[in-house]
PDB file of C-alpha atoms and ligand atoms in Angstrom:
ATOM      1  CA  UNK A   1      -1.887 -26.032   8.917  1.00 89.00           C
ATOM      2  CA  UNK A   2      -0.008 -23.351   6.753  1.00 97.00           C
ATOM      3  CA  UNK A   3       1.806 -19.844   8.253  1.00 98.00           C
ATOM      4  CA  UNK A   4      -0.141 -17.389   9.147  1.00 98.00           C
ATOM      5  CA  UNK A   5       1.598 -14.648   7.873  1.00 98.00           C
ATOM      6  CA  UNK A   6       0.979 -12.055  10.886  1.00 98.00           C
ATOM      7  CA  UNK A   7       0.723  -8.120   9.703  1.00 98.00           C
ATOM      8  CA  UNK A   8       0.015  -6.654  13.066  1.00 98.00           C
ATOM      9  CA  UNK A   9       2.846  -8.270  14.486  1.00 98.00           C
ATOM     10  CA  UNK A  10       5.585  -7.462  11.574  1.00 98.00           C
ATOM     11  CA  UNK A  11       4.414  -4.212  11.310  1.00 98.00           C
ATOM     12  CA  UNK A  12       4.247  -3.307  15.118  1.00 98.00           C
ATOM     13  CA  UNK A  13       8.296  -4.592  14.601  1.00 98.00           C
ATOM     14  CA  UNK A  14       8.864  -1.703  11.399  1.00 98.00           C
ATOM     15  CA  UNK A  15       7.041   1.138  13.825  1.00 98.00           C
ATOM     16  CA  UNK A  16       8.937   0.263  16.923  1.00 98.00           C
ATOM     17  CA  UNK A  17      12.019   0.184  14.517  1.00 98.00           C
ATOM     18  CA  UNK A  18      10.973   4.092  13.148  1.00 98.00           C
ATOM     19  CA  UNK A  19       9.871   5.047  16.688  1.00 98.00           C
ATOM     20  CA  UNK A  20      13.929   4.293  17.348  1.00 98.00           C
ATOM     21  CA  UNK A  21      14.564   5.995  14.673  1.00 97.00           C
ATOM     22  CA  UNK A  22      12.852   9.228  14.513  1.00 97.00           C
ATOM     23  CA  UNK A  23      14.124   9.297  17.921  1.00 98.00           C
ATOM     24  CA  UNK A  24      17.559   9.170  16.811  1.00 97.00           C
ATOM     25  CA  UNK A  25      17.168  12.094  14.521  1.00 97.00           C
ATOM     26  CA  UNK A  26      15.356  14.276  17.123  1.00 97.00           C
ATOM     27  CA  UNK A  27      18.692  13.959  18.733  1.00 98.00           C
ATOM     28  CA  UNK A  28      19.887  15.155  15.681  1.00 96.00           C
ATOM     29  CA  UNK A  29      17.736  18.222  16.023  1.00 96.00           C
ATOM     30  CA  UNK A  30      15.778  16.401  12.671  1.00 96.00           C
ATOM     31  CA  UNK A  31      12.499  16.549  13.039  1.00 96.00           C
ATOM     32  CA  UNK A  32       9.853  14.893  10.083  1.00 98.00           C
ATOM     33  CA  UNK A  33       6.672  16.141   9.894  1.00 98.00           C
ATOM     34  CA  UNK A  34       3.950  14.700   7.044  1.00 98.00           C
ATOM     35  CA  UNK A  35       0.936  16.938   6.350  1.00 98.00           C
ATOM     36  CA  UNK A  36      -2.415  14.998   5.516  1.00 98.00           C
ATOM     37  CA  UNK A  37      -4.996  16.566   3.057  1.00 98.00           C
ATOM     38  CA  UNK A  38      -8.959  15.388   3.267  1.00 98.00           C
ATOM     39  CA  UNK A  39     -11.186  16.886   1.167  1.00 98.00           C
ATOM     40  CA  UNK A  40     -14.638  15.903   1.762  1.00 97.00           C
ATOM     41  CA  UNK A  41     -15.412  13.374   4.874  1.00 93.00           C
ATOM     42  CA  UNK A  42     -16.139  10.180   3.320  1.00 93.00           C
ATOM     43  CA  UNK A  43     -16.089   8.206   6.552  1.00 92.00           C
ATOM     44  CA  UNK A  44     -13.504   5.327   5.094  1.00 90.00           C
ATOM     45  CA  UNK A  45     -11.222   8.247   4.284  1.00 93.00           C
ATOM     46  CA  UNK A  46     -12.036   9.417   7.784  1.00 94.00           C
ATOM     47  CA  UNK A  47     -10.566   6.099   9.607  1.00 93.00           C
ATOM     48  CA  UNK A  48      -7.676   5.942   7.341  1.00 93.00           C
ATOM     49  CA  UNK A  49      -6.534   9.177   7.740  1.00 95.00           C
ATOM     50  CA  UNK A  50      -7.105   8.596  11.561  1.00 95.00           C
ATOM     51  CA  UNK A  51      -5.148   5.727  11.368  1.00 95.00           C
ATOM     52  CA  UNK A  52      -2.779   7.880  10.250  1.00 96.00           C
ATOM     53  CA  UNK A  53      -2.949  11.152  12.087  1.00 96.00           C
ATOM     54  CA  UNK A  54      -2.166   7.956  15.170  1.00 97.00           C
ATOM     55  CA  UNK A  55       0.854   5.942  14.143  1.00 97.00           C
ATOM     56  CA  UNK A  56       2.601   9.790  13.589  1.00 98.00           C
ATOM     57  CA  UNK A  57       2.025  10.279  16.761  1.00 98.00           C
ATOM     58  CA  UNK A  58       3.330   6.578  18.285  1.00 98.00           C
ATOM     59  CA  UNK A  59       6.820   7.087  16.186  1.00 98.00           C
ATOM     60  CA  UNK A  60       7.436  10.909  16.689  1.00 98.00           C
ATOM     61  CA  UNK A  61       6.415  12.734  13.856  1.00 98.00           C
ATOM     62  CA  UNK A  62       4.730  15.534  13.731  1.00 98.00           C
ATOM     63  CA  UNK A  63       1.132  15.325  11.760  1.00 97.00           C
ATOM     64  CA  UNK A  64      -0.640  18.595  10.417  1.00 97.00           C
ATOM     65  CA  UNK A  65      -3.867  17.359   8.962  1.00 96.00           C
ATOM     66  CA  UNK A  66      -5.949  19.638   6.911  1.00 97.00           C
ATOM     67  CA  UNK A  67      -9.406  18.525   6.798  1.00 97.00           C
ATOM     68  CA  UNK A  68     -11.110  20.954   3.706  1.00 98.00           C
ATOM     69  CA  UNK A  69     -14.578  20.663   2.318  1.00 97.00           C
ATOM     70  CA  UNK A  70     -16.223  18.916  -0.521  1.00 97.00           C
ATOM     71  CA  UNK A  71     -16.788  21.979  -2.172  1.00 98.00           C
ATOM     72  CA  UNK A  72     -13.068  23.403  -2.747  1.00 98.00           C
ATOM     73  CA  UNK A  73     -11.919  23.480  -5.876  1.00 98.00           C
ATOM     74  CA  UNK A  74      -8.991  22.045  -7.687  1.00 98.00           C
ATOM     75  CA  UNK A  75      -6.904  25.623  -7.864  1.00 98.00           C
ATOM     76  CA  UNK A  76      -7.452  25.835  -4.199  1.00 98.00           C
ATOM     77  CA  UNK A  77      -6.066  22.300  -3.390  1.00 98.00           C
ATOM     78  CA  UNK A  78      -3.351  22.276  -5.811  1.00 98.00           C
ATOM     79  CA  UNK A  79      -2.361  25.892  -4.229  1.00 98.00           C
ATOM     80  CA  UNK A  80      -2.507  24.331  -0.612  1.00 98.00           C
ATOM     81  CA  UNK A  81       0.144  21.274  -2.227  1.00 98.00           C
ATOM     82  CA  UNK A  82       2.114  24.380  -3.507  1.00 98.00           C
ATOM     83  CA  UNK A  83       2.228  25.987  -0.080  1.00 98.00           C
ATOM     84  CA  UNK A  84       3.747  22.605   1.396  1.00 98.00           C
ATOM     85  CA  UNK A  85       5.817  21.802  -1.563  1.00 98.00           C
ATOM     86  CA  UNK A  86       7.488  25.285  -0.253  1.00 98.00           C
ATOM     87  CA  UNK A  87       7.929  24.712   3.248  1.00 98.00           C
ATOM     88  CA  UNK A  88      10.890  23.078   4.844  1.00 96.00           C
ATOM     89  CA  UNK A  89       9.351  22.376   7.646  1.00 96.00           C
ATOM     90  CA  UNK A  90       7.228  19.728   6.125  1.00 97.00           C
ATOM     91  CA  UNK A  91       8.852  16.781   4.815  1.00 97.00           C
ATOM     92  CA  UNK A  92       5.785  14.450   3.461  1.00 98.00           C
ATOM     93  CA  UNK A  93       2.813  15.294   1.595  1.00 98.00           C
ATOM     94  CA  UNK A  94      -0.623  13.065   2.082  1.00 98.00           C
ATOM     95  CA  UNK A  95      -3.567  13.374  -0.357  1.00 98.00           C
ATOM     96  CA  UNK A  96      -6.437  11.372   0.743  1.00 97.00           C
ATOM     97  CA  UNK A  97      -7.936   9.044  -2.710  1.00 96.00           C
ATOM     98  CA  UNK A  98     -10.819   9.550  -3.559  1.00 95.00           C
ATOM     99  CA  UNK A  99     -10.857  13.036  -3.896  1.00 97.00           C
ATOM    100  CA  UNK A 100     -14.372  14.550  -5.013  1.00 97.00           C
ATOM    101  CA  UNK A 101     -15.360  13.933  -8.552  1.00 97.00           C
ATOM    102  CA  UNK A 102     -14.712  17.668  -9.501  1.00 98.00           C
ATOM    103  CA  UNK A 103     -10.945  16.789  -8.951  1.00 98.00           C
ATOM    104  CA  UNK A 104      -8.849  15.375 -10.938  1.00 98.00           C
ATOM    105  CA  UNK A 105      -7.051  13.186  -9.010  1.00 97.00           C
ATOM    106  CA  UNK A 106      -3.908  13.012 -11.309  1.00 97.00           C
ATOM    107  CA  UNK A 107      -2.799  16.769 -11.862  1.00 98.00           C
ATOM    108  CA  UNK A 108      -2.659  16.577  -7.864  1.00 98.00           C
ATOM    109  CA  UNK A 109      -0.273  13.831  -7.382  1.00 98.00           C
ATOM    110  CA  UNK A 110       1.323  15.488 -10.293  1.00 98.00           C
ATOM    111  CA  UNK A 111       1.416  18.554  -8.245  1.00 98.00           C
ATOM    112  CA  UNK A 112       3.355  16.522  -5.285  1.00 98.00           C
ATOM    113  CA  UNK A 113       6.720  17.442  -5.275  1.00 97.00           C
ATOM    114  CA  UNK A 114       8.518  14.171  -5.740  1.00 96.00           C
ATOM    115  CA  UNK A 115      10.877  13.927  -2.753  1.00 96.00           C
ATOM    116  CA  UNK A 116       7.726  15.129  -0.534  1.00 97.00           C
ATOM    117  CA  UNK A 117       6.161  11.706  -2.323  1.00 98.00           C
ATOM    118  CA  UNK A 118       5.228   9.640   0.761  1.00 98.00           C
ATOM    119  CA  UNK A 119       2.261   7.492  -1.195  1.00 97.00           C
ATOM    120  CA  UNK A 120       5.370   6.860  -3.874  1.00 97.00           C
ATOM    121  CA  UNK A 121       1.958   7.664  -6.436  1.00 97.00           C
ATOM    122  CA  UNK A 122       4.037  10.551  -8.280  1.00 98.00           C
ATOM    123  CA  UNK A 123       4.774   9.738 -12.186  1.00 97.00           C
ATOM    124  CA  UNK A 124       8.725   9.930 -11.442  1.00 97.00           C
ATOM    125  CA  UNK A 125       8.451   7.573  -8.049  1.00 97.00           C
ATOM    126  CA  UNK A 126       6.688   4.932 -10.595  1.00 97.00           C
ATOM    127  CA  UNK A 127       9.420   5.327 -13.049  1.00 97.00           C
ATOM    128  CA  UNK A 128      12.076   5.411 -10.447  1.00 97.00           C
ATOM    129  CA  UNK A 129      10.462   2.039  -8.798  1.00 97.00           C
ATOM    130  CA  UNK A 130      10.618   1.106 -12.508  1.00 96.00           C
ATOM    131  CA  UNK A 131      14.344   1.429 -13.586  1.00 96.00           C
ATOM    132  CA  UNK A 132      15.397   0.786  -9.974  1.00 93.00           C
ATOM    133  CA  UNK A 133      16.930   4.417  -9.358  1.00 94.00           C
ATOM    134  CA  UNK A 134      15.526   6.061  -5.638  1.00 92.00           C
ATOM    135  CA  UNK A 135      12.282   7.049  -4.921  1.00 94.00           C
ATOM    136  CA  UNK A 136       9.051   5.953  -2.505  1.00 97.00           C
ATOM    137  CA  UNK A 137       7.197   3.007  -3.230  1.00 97.00           C
ATOM    138  CA  UNK A 138       3.663   2.559  -2.997  1.00 97.00           C
ATOM    139  CA  UNK A 139       2.967   1.852   0.777  1.00 98.00           C
ATOM    140  CA  UNK A 140       0.556  -1.228   0.178  1.00 98.00           C
ATOM    141  CA  UNK A 141       3.133  -3.324  -2.372  1.00 98.00           C
ATOM    142  CA  UNK A 142       5.871  -2.431  -0.088  1.00 98.00           C
ATOM    143  CA  UNK A 143       4.697  -3.802   2.903  1.00 98.00           C
ATOM    144  CA  UNK A 144       3.753  -7.064   1.258  1.00 98.00           C
ATOM    145  CA  UNK A 145       7.479  -7.148   0.257  1.00 98.00           C
ATOM    146  CA  UNK A 146       8.357  -6.706   3.757  1.00 98.00           C
ATOM    147  CA  UNK A 147       5.716  -9.857   5.150  1.00 98.00           C
ATOM    148  CA  UNK A 148       7.391 -11.496   2.714  1.00 98.00           C
ATOM    149  CA  UNK A 149      10.953 -11.208   4.016  1.00 98.00           C
ATOM    150  CA  UNK A 150      10.139 -11.125   7.619  1.00 98.00           C
ATOM    151  CA  UNK A 151       8.142 -14.291   7.385  1.00 98.00           C
ATOM    152  CA  UNK A 152      11.410 -15.813   5.763  1.00 98.00           C
ATOM    153  CA  UNK A 153      10.094 -16.637   2.819  1.00 98.00           C
ATOM    154  CA  UNK A 154      12.289 -16.274  -0.417  1.00 98.00           C
ATOM    155  CA  UNK A 155      11.290 -14.962  -3.500  1.00 98.00           C
ATOM    156  CA  UNK A 156      14.365 -14.778  -5.560  1.00 98.00           C
ATOM    157  CA  UNK A 157      13.633 -17.171  -8.898  1.00 98.00           C
ATOM    158  CA  UNK A 158      10.164 -18.790  -7.512  1.00 98.00           C
ATOM    159  CA  UNK A 159       6.884 -17.918  -9.758  1.00 98.00           C
ATOM    160  CA  UNK A 160       4.870 -14.907  -8.746  1.00 99.00           C
ATOM    161  CA  UNK A 161       1.242 -14.311 -10.068  1.00 99.00           C
ATOM    162  CA  UNK A 162      -0.400 -10.746  -9.340  1.00 99.00           C
ATOM    163  CA  UNK A 163      -3.789 -11.010  -9.769  1.00 98.00           C
ATOM    164  CA  UNK A 164      -4.653  -6.832 -10.295  1.00 98.00           C
ATOM    165  CA  UNK A 165      -2.927  -4.505 -12.280  1.00 98.00           C
ATOM    166  CA  UNK A 166      -4.689  -1.291 -10.350  1.00 97.00           C
ATOM    167  CA  UNK A 167      -1.158   2.076  -9.688  1.00 95.00           C
ATOM    168  CA  UNK A 168      -1.558   1.519  -6.156  1.00 94.00           C
ATOM    169  CA  UNK A 169      -1.096  -1.863  -5.874  1.00 97.00           C
ATOM    170  CA  UNK A 170      -0.979  -4.480  -8.650  1.00 98.00           C
ATOM    171  CA  UNK A 171       1.582  -2.928 -11.532  1.00 98.00           C
ATOM    172  CA  UNK A 172       4.354  -1.830  -8.260  1.00 98.00           C
ATOM    173  CA  UNK A 173       3.246  -5.216  -6.519  1.00 98.00           C
ATOM    174  CA  UNK A 174       4.787  -6.623  -9.982  1.00 98.00           C
ATOM    175  CA  UNK A 175       7.904  -4.549 -10.719  1.00 98.00           C
ATOM    176  CA  UNK A 176       8.936  -4.885  -6.778  1.00 98.00           C
ATOM    177  CA  UNK A 177       8.678  -8.449  -6.825  1.00 98.00           C
ATOM    178  CA  UNK A 178      10.422  -8.285 -10.736  1.00 98.00           C
ATOM    179  CA  UNK A 179      12.678  -6.267  -8.046  1.00 97.00           C
ATOM    180  CA  UNK A 180      13.465  -9.332  -5.564  1.00 97.00           C
ATOM    181  CA  UNK A 181      14.028 -11.314  -8.752  1.00 98.00           C
ATOM    182  CA  UNK A 182      10.763 -13.347  -8.694  1.00 98.00           C
ATOM    183  CA  UNK A 183       9.694 -14.511 -12.119  1.00 98.00           C
ATOM    184  CA  UNK A 184       6.697 -12.382 -12.300  1.00 98.00           C
ATOM    185  CA  UNK A 185       3.430 -12.893 -14.155  1.00 98.00           C
ATOM    186  CA  UNK A 186       0.225  -9.669 -14.509  1.00 98.00           C
ATOM    187  CA  UNK A 187      -2.869 -11.030 -14.628  1.00 98.00           C
ATOM    188  CA  UNK A 188      -6.254  -8.806 -15.091  1.00 98.00           C
ATOM    189  CA  UNK A 189      -9.743  -8.912 -16.091  1.00 98.00           C
ATOM    190  CA  UNK A 190      -9.202  -9.504 -19.607  1.00 98.00           C
ATOM    191  CA  UNK A 191      -6.763 -13.292 -18.751  1.00 98.00           C
ATOM    192  CA  UNK A 192      -7.950 -16.108 -20.563  1.00 98.00           C
ATOM    193  CA  UNK A 193      -7.686 -19.469 -18.191  1.00 98.00           C
ATOM    194  CA  UNK A 194      -7.421 -17.333 -14.542  1.00 98.00           C
ATOM    195  CA  UNK A 195      -7.000 -20.689 -12.467  1.00 98.00           C
ATOM    196  CA  UNK A 196      -4.683 -21.913 -15.143  1.00 98.00           C
ATOM    197  CA  UNK A 197      -2.013 -19.280 -14.636  1.00 98.00           C
ATOM    198  CA  UNK A 198      -2.647 -18.624 -10.829  1.00 99.00           C
ATOM    199  CA  UNK A 199      -2.266 -22.193 -10.369  1.00 98.00           C
ATOM    200  CA  UNK A 200       1.042 -21.932 -11.479  1.00 98.00           C
ATOM    201  CA  UNK A 201       2.488 -19.505  -9.092  1.00 99.00           C
ATOM    202  CA  UNK A 202       5.078 -20.091  -5.904  1.00 99.00           C
ATOM    203  CA  UNK A 203       3.510 -16.761  -4.271  1.00 99.00           C
ATOM    204  CA  UNK A 204       0.135 -16.054  -5.321  1.00 99.00           C
ATOM    205  CA  UNK A 205      -0.766 -11.860  -4.420  1.00 99.00           C
ATOM    206  CA  UNK A 206      -4.987 -11.408  -5.081  1.00 98.00           C
ATOM    207  CA  UNK A 207      -5.636  -7.603  -5.407  1.00 98.00           C
ATOM    208  CA  UNK A 208      -8.763  -8.108  -7.613  1.00 98.00           C
ATOM    209  CA  UNK A 209     -11.435  -5.660  -5.432  1.00 97.00           C
ATOM    210  CA  UNK A 210     -13.953  -8.685  -5.562  1.00 97.00           C
ATOM    211  CA  UNK A 211     -15.180 -10.490  -2.142  1.00 97.00           C
ATOM    212  CA  UNK A 212     -14.157 -14.453  -1.651  1.00 97.00           C
ATOM    213  CA  UNK A 213     -13.148 -14.767  -4.996  1.00 98.00           C
ATOM    214  CA  UNK A 214      -9.765 -16.590  -4.831  1.00 98.00           C
ATOM    215  CA  UNK A 215     -11.121 -19.887  -3.762  1.00 98.00           C
ATOM    216  CA  UNK A 216      -8.316 -23.236  -3.530  1.00 98.00           C
ATOM    217  CA  UNK A 217      -9.051 -24.227  -7.226  1.00 98.00           C
ATOM    218  CA  UNK A 218      -6.954 -21.096  -8.406  1.00 98.00           C
ATOM    219  CA  UNK A 219      -4.033 -22.138  -5.515  1.00 98.00           C
ATOM    220  CA  UNK A 220      -0.825 -24.539  -5.837  1.00 98.00           C
ATOM    221  CA  UNK A 221      -0.534 -26.845  -3.409  1.00 98.00           C
ATOM    222  CA  UNK A 222       1.531 -25.277  -0.572  1.00 98.00           C
ATOM    223  CA  UNK A 223       2.388 -22.098  -2.950  1.00 98.00           C
ATOM    224  CA  UNK A 224       2.272 -18.436  -0.326  1.00 99.00           C
ATOM    225  CA  UNK A 225      -0.800 -16.431  -0.937  1.00 99.00           C
ATOM    226  CA  UNK A 226      -1.213 -12.762  -0.059  1.00 99.00           C
ATOM    227  CA  UNK A 227      -4.650 -11.453   0.036  1.00 98.00           C
ATOM    228  CA  UNK A 228      -4.732  -7.056  -0.479  1.00 98.00           C
ATOM    229  CA  UNK A 229      -8.547  -7.201  -0.290  1.00 97.00           C
ATOM    230  CA  UNK A 230     -10.704  -5.425   2.566  1.00 95.00           C
ATOM    231  CA  UNK A 231     -14.211  -6.049   1.919  1.00 95.00           C
ATOM    232  CA  UNK A 232     -17.504  -6.515   4.283  1.00 93.00           C
ATOM    233  CA  UNK A 233     -19.484 -10.322   4.069  1.00 91.00           C
ATOM    234  CA  UNK A 234     -23.203 -10.888   3.679  1.00 90.00           C
ATOM    235  CA  UNK A 235     -23.014 -10.781   7.936  1.00 93.00           C
ATOM    236  CA  UNK A 236     -20.924  -7.664   7.918  1.00 94.00           C
ATOM    237  CA  UNK A 237     -17.423  -9.883   8.813  1.00 95.00           C
ATOM    238  CA  UNK A 238     -14.065  -8.033   7.421  1.00 96.00           C
ATOM    239  CA  UNK A 239     -13.160 -10.187   4.800  1.00 97.00           C
ATOM    240  CA  UNK A 240     -10.597 -10.800   1.941  1.00 98.00           C
ATOM    241  CA  UNK A 241     -10.683 -11.100  -2.074  1.00 98.00           C
ATOM    242  CA  UNK A 242      -9.309 -14.575  -0.827  1.00 98.00           C
ATOM    243  CA  UNK A 243     -12.097 -17.618   0.578  1.00 98.00           C
ATOM    244  CA  UNK A 244      -9.610 -17.684   3.429  1.00 98.00           C
ATOM    245  CA  UNK A 245     -11.452 -20.975   4.913  1.00 97.00           C
ATOM    246  CA  UNK A 246     -11.491 -22.818   1.826  1.00 98.00           C
ATOM    247  CA  UNK A 247      -7.491 -21.393   0.366  1.00 98.00           C
ATOM    248  CA  UNK A 248      -5.805 -21.640   4.067  1.00 98.00           C
ATOM    249  CA  UNK A 249      -5.874 -25.402   4.092  1.00 98.00           C
ATOM    250  CA  UNK A 250      -3.807 -26.087   0.829  1.00 98.00           C
ATOM    251  CA  UNK A 251      -1.488 -23.125   0.817  1.00 98.00           C
ATOM    252  CA  UNK A 252       1.457 -23.439   2.695  1.00 98.00           C
ATOM    253  CA  UNK A 253       1.296 -19.735   4.130  1.00 98.00           C
ATOM    254  CA  UNK A 254      -1.508 -16.775   3.812  1.00 98.00           C
ATOM    255  CA  UNK A 255      -2.164 -13.789   5.418  1.00 98.00           C
ATOM    256  CA  UNK A 256      -5.840 -13.345   8.011  1.00 98.00           C
ATOM    257  CA  UNK A 257      -8.616 -10.499   6.526  1.00 98.00           C
ATOM    258  CA  UNK A 258      -7.995  -8.488   8.511  1.00 96.00           C
ATOM    259  CA  UNK A 259      -4.400  -8.733  10.454  1.00 97.00           C
ATOM    260  CA  UNK A 260      -1.956  -9.513   7.163  1.00 98.00           C
ATOM    261  CA  UNK A 261      -1.027  -6.430   4.495  1.00 98.00           C
ATOM    262  CA  UNK A 262      -3.757  -3.896   5.819  1.00 96.00           C
ATOM    263  CA  UNK A 263      -1.731  -2.818   8.704  1.00 96.00           C
ATOM    264  CA  UNK A 264       1.464  -2.414   6.894  1.00 98.00           C
ATOM    265  CA  UNK A 265      -0.532  -0.174   4.656  1.00 97.00           C
ATOM    266  CA  UNK A 266       0.289   2.576   7.300  1.00 97.00           C
ATOM    267  CA  UNK A 267       3.802   1.310   9.084  1.00 98.00           C
ATOM    268  CA  UNK A 268       5.391   1.951   5.369  1.00 98.00           C
ATOM    269  CA  UNK A 269       3.735   4.998   5.147  1.00 98.00           C
ATOM    270  CA  UNK A 270       5.368   5.632   8.062  1.00 98.00           C
ATOM    271  CA  UNK A 271       8.955   4.265   6.679  1.00 98.00           C
ATOM    272  CA  UNK A 272       8.345   6.395   3.849  1.00 98.00           C
ATOM    273  CA  UNK A 273       8.445   9.721   5.953  1.00 98.00           C
ATOM    274  CA  UNK A 274      11.594   8.796   7.628  1.00 97.00           C
ATOM    275  CA  UNK A 275      13.198   7.601   3.886  1.00 95.00           C
ATOM    276  CA  UNK A 276      11.292  11.827   3.194  1.00 94.00           C
ATOM    277  CA  UNK A 277      14.354  13.097   5.508  1.00 92.00           C
ATOM    278  CA  UNK A 278      17.222  10.828   3.981  1.00 82.00           C
ATOM    279  CA  UNK A 279      15.704  11.723   0.042  1.00 79.00           C
ATOM    280  CA  UNK A 280      15.323  15.488   0.643  1.00 81.00           C
TER     281      UNK A 280
HETATM  282  P1  NDP B   1      -8.643  -1.753  -8.094  1.00 67.56           P
HETATM  283  O1  NDP B   1     -10.431  -2.129  -8.572  1.00 67.56           O
HETATM  284  O2  NDP B   1      -8.366  -0.536  -8.834  1.00 67.56           O
HETATM  285  O3  NDP B   1      -8.306  -3.127  -9.613  1.00 67.56           O
HETATM  286  C1  NDP B   1      -8.447  -4.169  -9.431  1.00 67.56           C
HETATM  287  C2  NDP B   1      -8.008  -5.230 -10.269  1.00 67.56           C
HETATM  288  O4  NDP B   1      -8.138  -6.515 -10.245  1.00 67.56           O
HETATM  289  C3  NDP B   1      -8.035  -4.794 -12.376  1.00 67.56           C
HETATM  290  O5  NDP B   1      -6.406  -4.583 -12.759  1.00 67.56           O
HETATM  291  C4  NDP B   1      -8.487  -5.625 -12.611  1.00 67.56           C
HETATM  292  O6  NDP B   1      -8.573  -5.679 -14.117  1.00 67.56           O
HETATM  293  C5  NDP B   1      -8.575  -6.815 -11.978  1.00 67.56           C
HETATM  294  N1  NDP B   1      -9.777  -7.979 -11.668  1.00 67.56           N
HETATM  295  C6  NDP B   1     -10.967  -7.574 -11.584  1.00 67.56           C
HETATM  296  N2  NDP B   1     -12.065  -8.316 -11.519  1.00 67.56           N
HETATM  297  C7  NDP B   1     -11.005  -9.688 -11.875  1.00 67.56           C
HETATM  298  C8  NDP B   1     -11.299 -10.526 -12.873  1.00 67.56           C
HETATM  299  N3  NDP B   1     -12.993 -11.359 -12.873  1.00 67.56           N
HETATM  300  N4  NDP B   1     -10.832 -11.407 -12.791  1.00 67.56           N
HETATM  301  C9  NDP B   1      -9.038 -10.840 -13.252  1.00 67.56           C
HETATM  302  N5  NDP B   1      -8.685  -9.798 -12.728  1.00 67.56           N
HETATM  303  C10 NDP B   1      -9.766  -8.980 -12.526  1.00 67.56           C
HETATM  304  O7  NDP B   1      -8.413  -2.080  -7.296  1.00 67.56           O
HETATM  305  P2  NDP B   1      -7.721  -2.252  -6.075  1.00 67.56           P
HETATM  306  O8  NDP B   1      -5.824  -2.450  -6.910  1.00 67.56           O
HETATM  307  O9  NDP B   1      -7.679  -0.670  -6.090  1.00 67.56           O
HETATM  308  O10 NDP B   1      -7.721  -3.302  -4.843  1.00 67.56           O
HETATM  309  C11 NDP B   1      -7.659  -4.393  -4.621  1.00 67.56           C
HETATM  310  C12 NDP B   1      -7.440  -4.553  -3.633  1.00 67.56           C
HETATM  311  O11 NDP B   1      -7.616  -4.456  -2.408  1.00 67.56           O
HETATM  312  C13 NDP B   1      -9.405  -3.769  -3.446  1.00 67.56           C
HETATM  313  O12 NDP B   1     -10.485  -4.853  -2.208  1.00 67.56           O
HETATM  314  C14 NDP B   1      -9.194  -2.810  -2.479  1.00 67.56           C
HETATM  315  O13 NDP B   1     -10.049  -2.274  -1.030  1.00 67.56           O
HETATM  316  C15 NDP B   1      -7.912  -3.612  -1.754  1.00 67.56           C
HETATM  317  N6  NDP B   1      -6.791  -2.865  -0.856  1.00 67.56           N
HETATM  318  C16 NDP B   1      -6.285  -2.959   0.139  1.00 67.56           C
HETATM  319  C17 NDP B   1      -5.687  -1.915   0.401  1.00 67.56           C
HETATM  320  C18 NDP B   1      -4.862  -2.721   2.169  1.00 67.56           C
HETATM  321  O14 NDP B   1      -4.592  -1.584   2.593  1.00 67.56           O
HETATM  322  N7  NDP B   1      -5.048  -3.198   2.372  1.00 67.56           N
HETATM  323  C19 NDP B   1      -4.637  -1.237   0.027  1.00 67.56           C
HETATM  324  C20 NDP B   1      -5.376  -0.897  -1.501  1.00 67.56           C
HETATM  325  C21 NDP B   1      -6.256  -1.483  -1.872  1.00 67.56           C
HETATM  326  P3  NDP B   1      -8.688  -4.941 -15.646  1.00 67.56           P
HETATM  327  O15 NDP B   1      -7.565  -3.920 -15.000  1.00 67.56           O
HETATM  328  O16 NDP B   1      -8.911  -5.474 -16.250  1.00 67.56           O
HETATM  329  O17 NDP B   1     -10.079  -3.799 -14.861  1.00 67.56           O
END
């Protein structure tokens, strides 16, 4: 049987380390504050925002919640971001995505001070990651690196294949694996013969957004498989982009859904909030 990579336990350990760090900072008179802005009341976004607030409370980070109506204009949102950029007592600013269609997400992300960009989505953060300079890293891929390292999985020199090239998962994932000295290939919907490419992977990271698409034909015997996807299957059970039951027997390690990558995203957001104090 493969090693089951336990995202719940690893994220719990990271949160406990951060809780201790925050206590030390408080003893030095340094408080950390995260501002979370939600526009509209998308139910999934409300769950994510709730989880972020809960994690802040556990670790000892203050959180400011802005729940704005769906009709909020772009100008109003930009004005709030500007106000939070200027506040010395606010260390991190997070705008929960997706935003309503009348608001330009790119413009809002660009308006966040890169020193407070704890989601790591600002072009300056992405550029810094690309050229190996300090800056915030997108939380989900940063969490995957932690999952691999804390499970004792070597990245350097290994064939890493990422399925998906989104700005928040696929691309930063590829850059992080490269930074860890993996040999990285990025695949997407225009990749010819996807199976042929994914079967080369020692480490396969799957972020496609298609339930259970990756079956054992895509996986080399003994590979490590990281499943980023989150969906509900026909029985309303959570599942990933990987067909877990089919793939688990052929790989050496795998992340389950739920309890794999999911819990890491919030843990790494908390990590970025603590880092923000050092960057500022
Ligand atoms: P996107 O939809 O933005 O990107 C999907 C990527 O997969 C695209 O690059 C697309 O290629 C590629 N793709 C789609 N179909 C195929 C195919 N048949 N063959 C090869 N590549 C394909 O998704 P995200 O990156 O935002 O998210 C991916 C998944 O991860 C989703 O299920 C999402 O819910 C989940 N997620 C989970 C998080 C967590 O905390 N666990 C956080 C973020 C996301 P192309 O670019 O050519 O269109």
